[in-house]
Short mmCIF file of C-alpha atoms in Angstrom, two decimals:
data_model
loop_
_atom_site.label_atom_id
_atom_site.label_comp_id
_atom_site.label_asym_id
_atom_site.label_seq_id
_atom_site.Cartn_x
_atom_site.Cartn_y
_atom_site.Cartn_z
CA UNK A 67 -21.15 -58.27 -26.96
CA UNK A 68 -23.00 -55.11 -25.82
CA UNK A 69 -21.62 -55.51 -22.52
CA UNK A 70 -17.65 -55.28 -24.44
CA UNK A 71 -18.35 -52.04 -25.58
CA UNK A 72 -16.37 -48.91 -23.27
CA UNK A 73 -18.08 -46.68 -21.92
CA UNK A 74 -16.24 -43.74 -23.83
CA UNK A 75 -17.48 -45.16 -26.78
CA UNK A 76 -19.11 -42.29 -29.19
CA UNK A 77 -22.57 -42.20 -29.57
CA UNK A 78 -22.47 -42.07 -33.52
CA UNK A 79 -20.70 -45.35 -33.78
CA UNK A 80 -23.48 -47.31 -31.58
CA UNK A 81 -26.04 -45.82 -33.66
CA UNK A 82 -24.43 -46.83 -36.76
CA UNK A 83 -23.89 -50.56 -35.68
CA UNK A 84 -27.39 -50.86 -34.10
CA UNK A 85 -28.66 -49.44 -37.23
CA UNK A 86 -26.72 -52.12 -39.28
CA UNK A 87 -28.63 -55.05 -36.85
CA UNK A 88 -31.97 -54.17 -36.91
CA UNK A 89 -33.10 -58.16 -37.19
CA UNK A 90 -31.30 -58.88 -33.99
CA UNK A 91 -33.58 -59.49 -31.37
CA UNK A 92 -31.28 -58.82 -28.19
CA UNK A 93 -30.61 -55.01 -29.87
CA UNK A 94 -33.87 -53.30 -29.29
CA UNK A 95 -34.65 -49.76 -28.66
CA UNK A 96 -34.18 -50.22 -24.84
CA UNK A 97 -30.35 -51.44 -25.27
CA UNK A 98 -29.30 -48.58 -26.96
CA UNK A 99 -31.33 -46.56 -24.61
CA UNK A 100 -29.17 -47.74 -21.74
CA UNK A 101 -25.91 -47.87 -24.31
CA UNK A 102 -26.40 -44.02 -24.20
CA UNK A 103 -26.94 -43.35 -20.90
CA UNK A 104 -24.17 -45.17 -19.92
CA UNK A 105 -22.09 -43.36 -22.49
CA UNK A 106 -23.51 -39.93 -20.94
CA UNK A 107 -22.34 -41.10 -17.02
CA UNK A 108 -18.80 -42.11 -18.65
CA UNK A 109 -18.78 -38.80 -19.66
CA UNK A 110 -19.08 -37.38 -17.12
CA UNK A 111 -16.83 -39.04 -15.16
CA UNK A 112 -14.42 -37.87 -17.55
CA UNK A 113 -15.17 -34.65 -17.08
CA UNK A 114 -15.04 -34.38 -12.78
CA UNK A 115 -11.41 -36.30 -13.40
CA UNK A 116 -10.24 -33.54 -15.42
CA UNK A 117 -11.81 -30.72 -13.53
CA UNK A 118 -10.23 -32.54 -10.01
CA UNK A 119 -7.01 -32.69 -11.55
CA UNK A 120 -6.33 -28.93 -12.94
CA UNK A 121 -7.43 -28.55 -9.43
CA UNK A 122 -5.21 -30.35 -7.32
CA UNK A 123 -2.53 -28.89 -10.07
CA UNK A 124 -3.48 -25.23 -9.13
CA UNK A 125 -3.21 -26.03 -5.39
CA UNK A 126 -0.03 -27.43 -5.79
CA UNK A 127 1.21 -24.18 -7.99
CA UNK A 128 0.16 -22.21 -5.27
CA UNK A 129 1.42 -23.51 -2.20
CA UNK A 130 4.85 -23.44 -4.34
CA UNK A 131 4.40 -19.76 -4.77
CA UNK A 132 3.74 -18.83 -1.42
CA UNK A 133 5.88 -21.10 0.36
CA UNK A 134 8.50 -22.50 -1.53
CA UNK A 135 11.94 -20.40 -2.23
CA UNK A 136 11.45 -20.12 -5.60
CA UNK A 137 7.82 -18.54 -5.95
CA UNK A 138 5.70 -19.11 -9.19
CA UNK A 139 3.22 -16.47 -8.72
CA UNK A 140 3.95 -13.00 -11.05
CA UNK A 141 2.93 -9.93 -8.98
CA UNK A 142 0.74 -7.23 -10.79
CA UNK A 143 0.79 -3.50 -10.47
CA UNK A 144 -2.28 -2.01 -9.17
CA UNK A 145 -3.08 0.71 -11.69
CA UNK A 146 -3.39 0.99 -15.51
CA UNK A 147 0.04 1.77 -16.16
CA UNK A 148 1.63 -1.83 -15.51
CA UNK A 149 2.57 -2.76 -19.05
CA UNK A 150 4.35 0.77 -19.12
CA UNK A 151 6.31 -0.20 -16.49
CA UNK A 152 9.74 -2.85 -16.44
CA UNK A 153 9.95 -6.01 -14.47
CA UNK A 154 12.64 -6.14 -12.05
CA UNK A 155 13.83 -9.29 -9.91
CA UNK A 156 13.26 -8.72 -5.64
CA UNK A 157 13.99 -11.74 -4.03
CA UNK A 158 15.99 -13.89 -6.90
CA UNK A 159 13.26 -15.59 -8.82
CA UNK A 160 9.97 -13.40 -8.07
CA UNK A 161 9.05 -10.98 -10.59
CA UNK A 162 7.31 -7.64 -9.80
CA UNK A 163 6.41 -4.57 -11.51
CA UNK A 164 8.83 -1.77 -10.47
CA UNK A 165 7.52 1.31 -9.59
CA UNK A 166 6.36 3.94 -12.19
CA UNK A 167 7.44 7.39 -10.36
CA UNK A 168 6.90 9.22 -13.42
CA UNK A 169 2.69 8.94 -13.78
CA UNK A 170 1.81 9.57 -10.39
CA UNK A 171 0.51 13.07 -10.93
CA UNK A 172 -1.38 11.61 -13.70
CA UNK A 173 -2.83 8.32 -11.81
CA UNK A 174 -4.05 11.12 -9.19
CA UNK A 175 -5.87 13.32 -11.93
CA UNK A 176 -7.50 9.79 -12.90
CA UNK A 177 -8.01 8.46 -9.66
CA UNK A 178 -9.76 12.15 -8.74
CA UNK A 179 -11.70 12.19 -11.62
CA UNK A 180 -10.11 15.47 -12.04
CA UNK A 181 -9.84 17.93 -15.13
CA UNK A 182 -8.95 21.30 -13.87
CA UNK A 183 -7.80 22.48 -10.25
CA UNK A 184 -7.83 26.10 -8.89
CA UNK A 185 -5.23 27.14 -6.75
CA UNK A 186 -4.90 25.95 -2.89
CA UNK A 187 -6.59 28.05 -0.86
CA UNK A 188 -4.21 27.04 2.39
CA UNK A 189 -6.65 28.99 5.00
CA UNK A 190 -9.62 26.09 3.80
CA UNK A 191 -7.29 23.50 3.67
CA UNK A 192 -5.87 24.08 7.27
CA UNK A 193 -9.44 24.07 8.38
CA UNK A 194 -9.70 20.76 7.33
CA UNK A 195 -6.08 19.91 8.40
CA UNK A 196 -7.66 20.29 12.24
CA UNK A 197 -8.89 16.94 11.67
CA UNK A 198 -5.83 14.77 10.84
CA UNK A 199 -2.29 14.28 11.96
CA UNK A 200 -0.41 15.86 8.85
CA UNK A 201 1.88 19.61 8.97
CA UNK A 202 2.00 22.27 6.36
CA UNK A 203 5.42 23.48 6.62
CA UNK A 204 6.00 26.69 4.64
CA UNK A 205 8.46 29.28 3.61
CA UNK A 206 7.34 32.56 2.02
CA UNK A 207 10.72 33.33 0.90
CA UNK A 208 11.03 30.16 -1.60
CA UNK A 209 7.77 29.68 -2.26
CA UNK A 210 7.28 26.42 -1.23
CA UNK A 211 4.49 24.27 0.91
CA UNK A 212 5.25 20.86 2.23
CA UNK A 213 2.65 18.63 3.34
CA UNK A 214 4.49 16.38 6.00
CA UNK A 215 3.16 12.82 6.41
CA UNK A 216 4.84 10.85 9.73
CA UNK A 217 7.01 7.84 8.71
CA UNK A 218 8.49 8.83 5.44
CA UNK A 219 11.40 10.96 6.41
CA UNK A 220 10.00 13.62 7.92
CA UNK A 221 12.14 15.15 10.54
CA UNK A 222 15.10 13.98 7.91
CA UNK A 223 13.71 16.23 5.30
CA UNK A 224 12.54 19.45 7.75
CA UNK A 225 16.21 19.36 9.07
CA UNK A 226 17.66 19.62 5.54
CA UNK A 227 14.88 22.54 4.83
CA UNK A 228 16.51 24.53 7.80
CA UNK A 229 19.80 23.81 6.93
CA UNK A 230 19.23 24.39 2.93
CA UNK A 231 17.70 27.63 3.63
CA UNK A 232 20.03 28.86 6.97
CA UNK A 233 16.73 28.48 9.46
CA UNK A 234 17.15 28.06 13.13
CA UNK A 235 14.14 26.23 14.86
CA UNK A 236 13.76 28.04 18.51
CA UNK A 237 15.43 26.18 21.17
CA UNK A 238 13.31 23.05 22.67
CA UNK A 239 11.20 22.89 19.21
CA UNK A 240 9.96 20.52 17.31
CA UNK A 241 8.45 20.24 13.53
CA UNK A 242 4.97 19.88 15.15
CA UNK A 243 5.63 23.44 17.24
CA UNK A 244 8.02 24.94 14.84
CA UNK A 245 7.33 28.70 13.77
CA UNK A 246 7.01 26.99 10.52
CA UNK A 247 4.10 25.01 10.55
CA UNK A 248 1.59 27.18 8.15
CA UNK A 249 -1.27 28.53 10.10
CA UNK A 250 -4.81 30.38 9.57
CA UNK A 251 -2.47 33.42 9.91
CA UNK A 252 0.44 32.79 8.04
CA UNK A 253 -1.71 31.83 5.12
CA UNK A 254 -3.69 34.81 5.20
CA UNK A 255 -0.23 37.14 5.54
CA UNK A 256 1.16 35.15 2.36
CA UNK A 257 -1.41 34.85 0.05
CA UNK A 258 1.48 34.14 -2.73
CA UNK A 259 1.05 30.48 -1.57
CA UNK A 260 -2.02 29.47 -2.79
CA UNK A 261 0.58 29.63 -6.35
CA UNK A 262 3.92 28.19 -4.17
CA UNK A 263 5.21 24.89 -4.83
CA UNK A 264 3.78 22.44 -3.17
CA UNK A 265 5.05 18.67 -2.85
CA UNK A 266 4.86 16.07 -0.51
CA UNK A 267 6.34 12.37 0.00
CA UNK A 268 5.25 8.49 -0.77
CA UNK A 269 6.26 5.58 0.47
CA UNK A 270 5.23 1.85 0.19
CA UNK A 271 2.65 1.41 2.69
CA UNK A 272 3.88 -2.07 3.68
CA UNK A 273 7.65 -0.81 4.98
CA UNK A 274 5.57 2.61 6.36
CA UNK A 275 3.22 0.64 8.56
CA UNK A 276 6.15 -1.74 9.54
CA UNK A 277 8.47 1.19 10.26
CA UNK A 278 5.63 2.23 12.19
CA UNK A 279 5.01 -0.66 14.51
CA UNK A 280 9.01 -1.25 15.37
CA UNK A 281 9.42 2.63 15.83
CA UNK A 282 6.21 3.47 17.81
CA UNK A 283 5.13 0.43 19.60
CA UNK A 284 8.26 -1.76 20.01
CA UNK A 285 11.09 0.56 20.09
CA UNK A 286 10.09 3.48 21.27
CA UNK A 287 7.01 3.55 23.40
CA UNK A 288 7.23 6.94 24.96
CA UNK A 289 4.19 8.41 27.01
CA UNK A 290 2.47 9.48 24.09
CA UNK A 291 2.31 6.32 22.16
CA UNK A 292 0.79 3.92 25.51
CA UNK A 293 -2.62 5.34 24.44
CA UNK A 294 -1.75 2.84 21.14
CA UNK A 295 -0.64 0.14 23.09
CA UNK A 296 -3.62 -0.22 25.54
CA UNK A 297 -6.13 0.35 22.40
CA UNK A 298 -3.83 -2.94 21.13
CA UNK A 299 -3.88 -4.63 23.82
CA UNK A 300 -7.31 -4.35 24.55
CA UNK A 301 -8.34 -5.48 20.71
CA UNK A 302 -6.24 -8.12 20.42
CA UNK A 303 -5.86 -9.64 23.83
CA UNK A 304 -9.02 -8.68 24.75
CA UNK A 305 -8.01 -7.04 28.17
CA UNK A 306 -10.23 -4.37 29.64
CA UNK A 307 -8.98 -0.98 29.86
CA UNK A 308 -9.81 -1.08 34.21
CA UNK A 309 -7.25 -4.38 34.04
CA UNK A 310 -4.36 -2.06 32.63
CA UNK A 311 -3.72 -0.09 35.54
CA UNK A 312 -0.65 -1.90 37.39
CA UNK A 313 0.50 -2.73 33.91
CA UNK A 314 3.91 -2.00 32.34
CA UNK A 315 3.26 -0.53 29.29
CA UNK A 316 6.38 0.21 28.28
CA UNK A 317 7.26 -3.58 29.11
CA UNK A 318 3.94 -4.63 26.78
CA UNK A 319 4.51 -2.39 24.29
CA UNK A 320 7.88 -4.75 23.76
CA UNK A 321 6.25 -7.76 23.69
CA UNK A 322 3.05 -6.75 21.32
CA UNK A 323 3.09 -8.75 17.76
CA UNK A 324 3.18 -7.75 14.48
CA UNK A 325 0.42 -9.20 13.94
CA UNK A 326 -1.37 -7.80 16.80
CA UNK A 327 -0.61 -4.26 15.59
CA UNK A 328 -2.13 -5.12 12.43
CA UNK A 329 -5.02 -6.67 13.72
CA UNK A 330 -5.69 -3.22 15.44
CA UNK A 331 -5.97 -1.31 12.65
CA UNK A 332 -8.47 -3.57 10.75
CA UNK A 333 -10.76 -3.22 14.40
CA UNK A 334 -10.92 0.72 14.72
CA UNK A 335 -11.73 3.48 12.36
CA UNK A 336 -9.21 5.60 10.67
CA UNK A 337 -10.44 8.78 12.81
CA UNK A 338 -8.87 7.20 15.73
CA UNK A 339 -5.23 6.24 13.91
CA UNK A 340 -2.07 7.63 14.84
CA UNK A 341 -0.36 10.14 12.36
CA UNK A 342 2.13 7.39 11.79
CA UNK A 343 -0.08 4.76 10.47
CA UNK A 344 -2.75 7.31 9.05
CA UNK A 345 -3.57 6.14 5.44
CA UNK A 346 -1.45 8.57 3.22
CA UNK A 347 -4.35 9.12 1.10
CA UNK A 348 -6.24 10.79 3.89
CA UNK A 349 -3.08 12.77 5.35
CA UNK A 350 -2.10 14.19 1.92
CA UNK A 351 -5.54 14.68 0.24
CA UNK A 352 -4.60 14.46 -3.50
CA UNK A 353 -7.57 15.03 -4.63
CA UNK A 354 -8.15 18.51 -3.22
CA UNK A 355 -4.38 19.69 -2.79
CA UNK A 356 -2.97 20.75 -6.41
CA UNK A 357 0.53 18.87 -5.81
CA UNK A 358 3.32 20.46 -8.02
CA UNK A 359 5.58 16.91 -6.84
CA UNK A 360 4.74 13.84 -5.01
CA UNK A 361 8.72 12.46 -4.21
CA UNK A 362 8.89 8.91 -3.49
CA UNK A 363 11.23 7.70 -0.51
CA UNK A 364 12.09 4.73 -2.28
CA UNK A 365 13.66 7.16 -4.86
CA UNK A 366 14.82 10.06 -2.37
CA UNK A 367 18.34 9.81 -3.37
CA UNK A 368 17.88 10.63 -6.65
CA UNK A 369 15.04 12.88 -6.03
CA UNK A 370 16.54 15.10 -2.97
CA UNK A 371 19.19 16.40 -5.83
CA UNK A 372 16.07 17.90 -8.24
CA UNK A 373 14.27 19.21 -5.03
CA UNK A 374 17.29 20.87 -2.84
CA UNK A 375 17.43 23.18 -5.91
CA UNK A 376 13.61 24.29 -6.17
CA UNK A 377 13.13 24.89 -2.25
CA UNK A 378 16.69 25.84 -0.53
CA UNK A 379 18.08 29.17 -0.76
CA UNK A 380 21.86 27.47 -0.37
CA UNK A 381 21.20 24.03 -2.00
CA UNK A 382 24.95 22.80 -1.21
CA UNK A 383 23.81 23.46 2.46
CA UNK A 384 20.97 21.38 2.38
CA UNK A 385 22.24 17.66 3.13
CA UNK A 386 19.75 14.98 3.59
CA UNK A 387 21.04 12.61 6.25
CA UNK A 388 20.72 8.96 6.39
CA UNK A 389 17.68 7.45 8.16
CA UNK A 390 18.30 6.56 12.03
CA UNK A 391 16.86 2.76 11.51
CA UNK A 392 17.16 0.85 8.41
CA UNK A 393 15.15 -2.11 7.70
CA UNK A 394 15.83 -5.12 5.70
CA UNK A 395 13.25 -5.43 2.88
CA UNK A 396 13.96 -9.89 3.29
CA UNK A 397 13.57 -8.97 6.95
CA UNK A 398 9.67 -7.17 6.28
CA UNK A 399 9.47 -9.83 3.41
CA UNK A 400 9.69 -12.52 6.05
CA UNK A 401 7.57 -10.54 8.88
CA UNK A 402 4.21 -10.15 6.72
CA UNK A 403 4.87 -13.95 5.56
CA UNK A 404 3.78 -14.78 8.95
CA UNK A 405 0.43 -12.55 8.74
CA UNK A 406 -2.84 -14.18 7.70
CA UNK A 407 -3.15 -13.80 4.13
CA UNK A 408 -7.01 -13.06 5.50
CA UNK A 409 -5.83 -10.19 7.75
CA UNK A 410 -3.36 -8.22 4.87
CA UNK A 411 -6.42 -8.13 2.76
CA UNK A 412 -8.48 -5.94 5.12
CA UNK A 413 -5.29 -3.90 5.61
CA UNK A 414 -5.10 -3.49 2.50
CA UNK A 415 -8.19 -3.01 1.62
CA UNK A 416 -7.83 0.35 4.40
CA UNK A 417 -4.97 1.49 2.22
CA UNK A 418 -6.14 0.65 -1.10
CA UNK A 419 -5.92 4.10 -2.39
CA UNK A 420 -2.40 4.70 -1.29
CA UNK A 421 -1.42 1.76 -2.93
CA UNK A 422 -3.05 2.69 -6.12
CA UNK A 423 -1.95 6.27 -6.24
CA UNK A 424 1.63 5.25 -5.59
CA UNK A 425 1.41 2.57 -8.21
CA UNK A 426 2.72 -0.24 -5.08
CA UNK A 427 2.38 -3.89 -5.80
CA UNK A 428 0.02 -5.16 -3.38
CA UNK A 429 2.16 -8.60 -3.12
CA UNK A 430 3.94 -8.59 0.16
CA UNK A 431 6.83 -10.69 -1.53
CA UNK A 432 7.37 -7.41 -3.90
CA UNK A 433 8.28 -5.03 -1.24
CA UNK A 434 11.39 -3.27 -2.02
CA UNK A 435 11.09 -3.48 -5.93
CA UNK A 436 12.66 -0.86 -7.07
CA UNK A 437 11.81 2.36 -9.01
CA UNK A 438 11.34 2.28 -12.98
CA UNK A 439 15.30 2.50 -14.05
CA UNK A 440 13.74 5.16 -16.32
CA UNK A 441 12.21 6.98 -14.22
CA UNK A 442 12.18 11.09 -14.61
CA UNK A 443 9.82 13.91 -14.10
CA UNK A 444 9.91 17.09 -14.92
CA UNK A 445 8.36 20.01 -12.07
CA UNK A 446 5.14 21.17 -12.65
CA UNK A 447 5.77 24.60 -11.08
#
């Protein structure tokens, strides 16, 4: 009789029946303890089986979410304002939080723990800027300062500013050595710029990195980028610098993979980064500079109309040309899907402040998420 009792039988049931049959010689304390032990073993087996089934189920969902055509993972926004944003479909089925542009200045203040900002003392700021790759463009007549971040429409914006203010560069000059770059001498001579309308642009770090890789390594490996190509070959392919004397760097640059480029970023200090992929946070210095406006490149068509009324003497003449190269967001997402997940985590950590302040999704499947449909900001100054 006792051998037919299920291992999953409740202990209370066993105790009750045993108590009623005290006269049975075959049912004693030893048998009771044996049954209790069998019950406990069976209970543990059931728990282990439930945990195993749950883990396998989650693994199946995770596999589908990363590799199927119908992802089930819902990406979350990397800021405290995620609940205030709308949901947008990016690739047909992936649901991602739309980028909340309106709250960026609030995010900067919260991240930097700033309650009060003094005026921008440009001479002091310029001293710091000698050590990074950003440029400061100014116009004392329109009283604005633009903090230029490479790979965020910088040349197109610069050309639009020139035409919108009837300005011209000297022949043969570039943005980097233009007479409109704010120097310490110019800052001293134009102290009113300390209260100037100050703006910069921001871009999704994932798309900015991809553009830098394509434009500065693969498509246009010019002489100034040969150092970066050598660096990637050394770090990603273990080629000694001494063995690169006879290497065709232009051809090698075209052969460098996106994964090798990202690997290089994780192996060296950001101090040694090119300005084309230096973190936005390091260059824009939002904890030090008081910005009147931070403009999203993803929303440039709408934001530019507001901007030109603020900084252009002739707004109607300030025309923003389209980018010379347009990258399809689907293609960019597919490139990131080829990258090792651990490597992506390391790259994300390097640019974490850019994601946090910009409100961009960490999930690369959310590349191309539109800005919030109702985003509208008022200029501070």
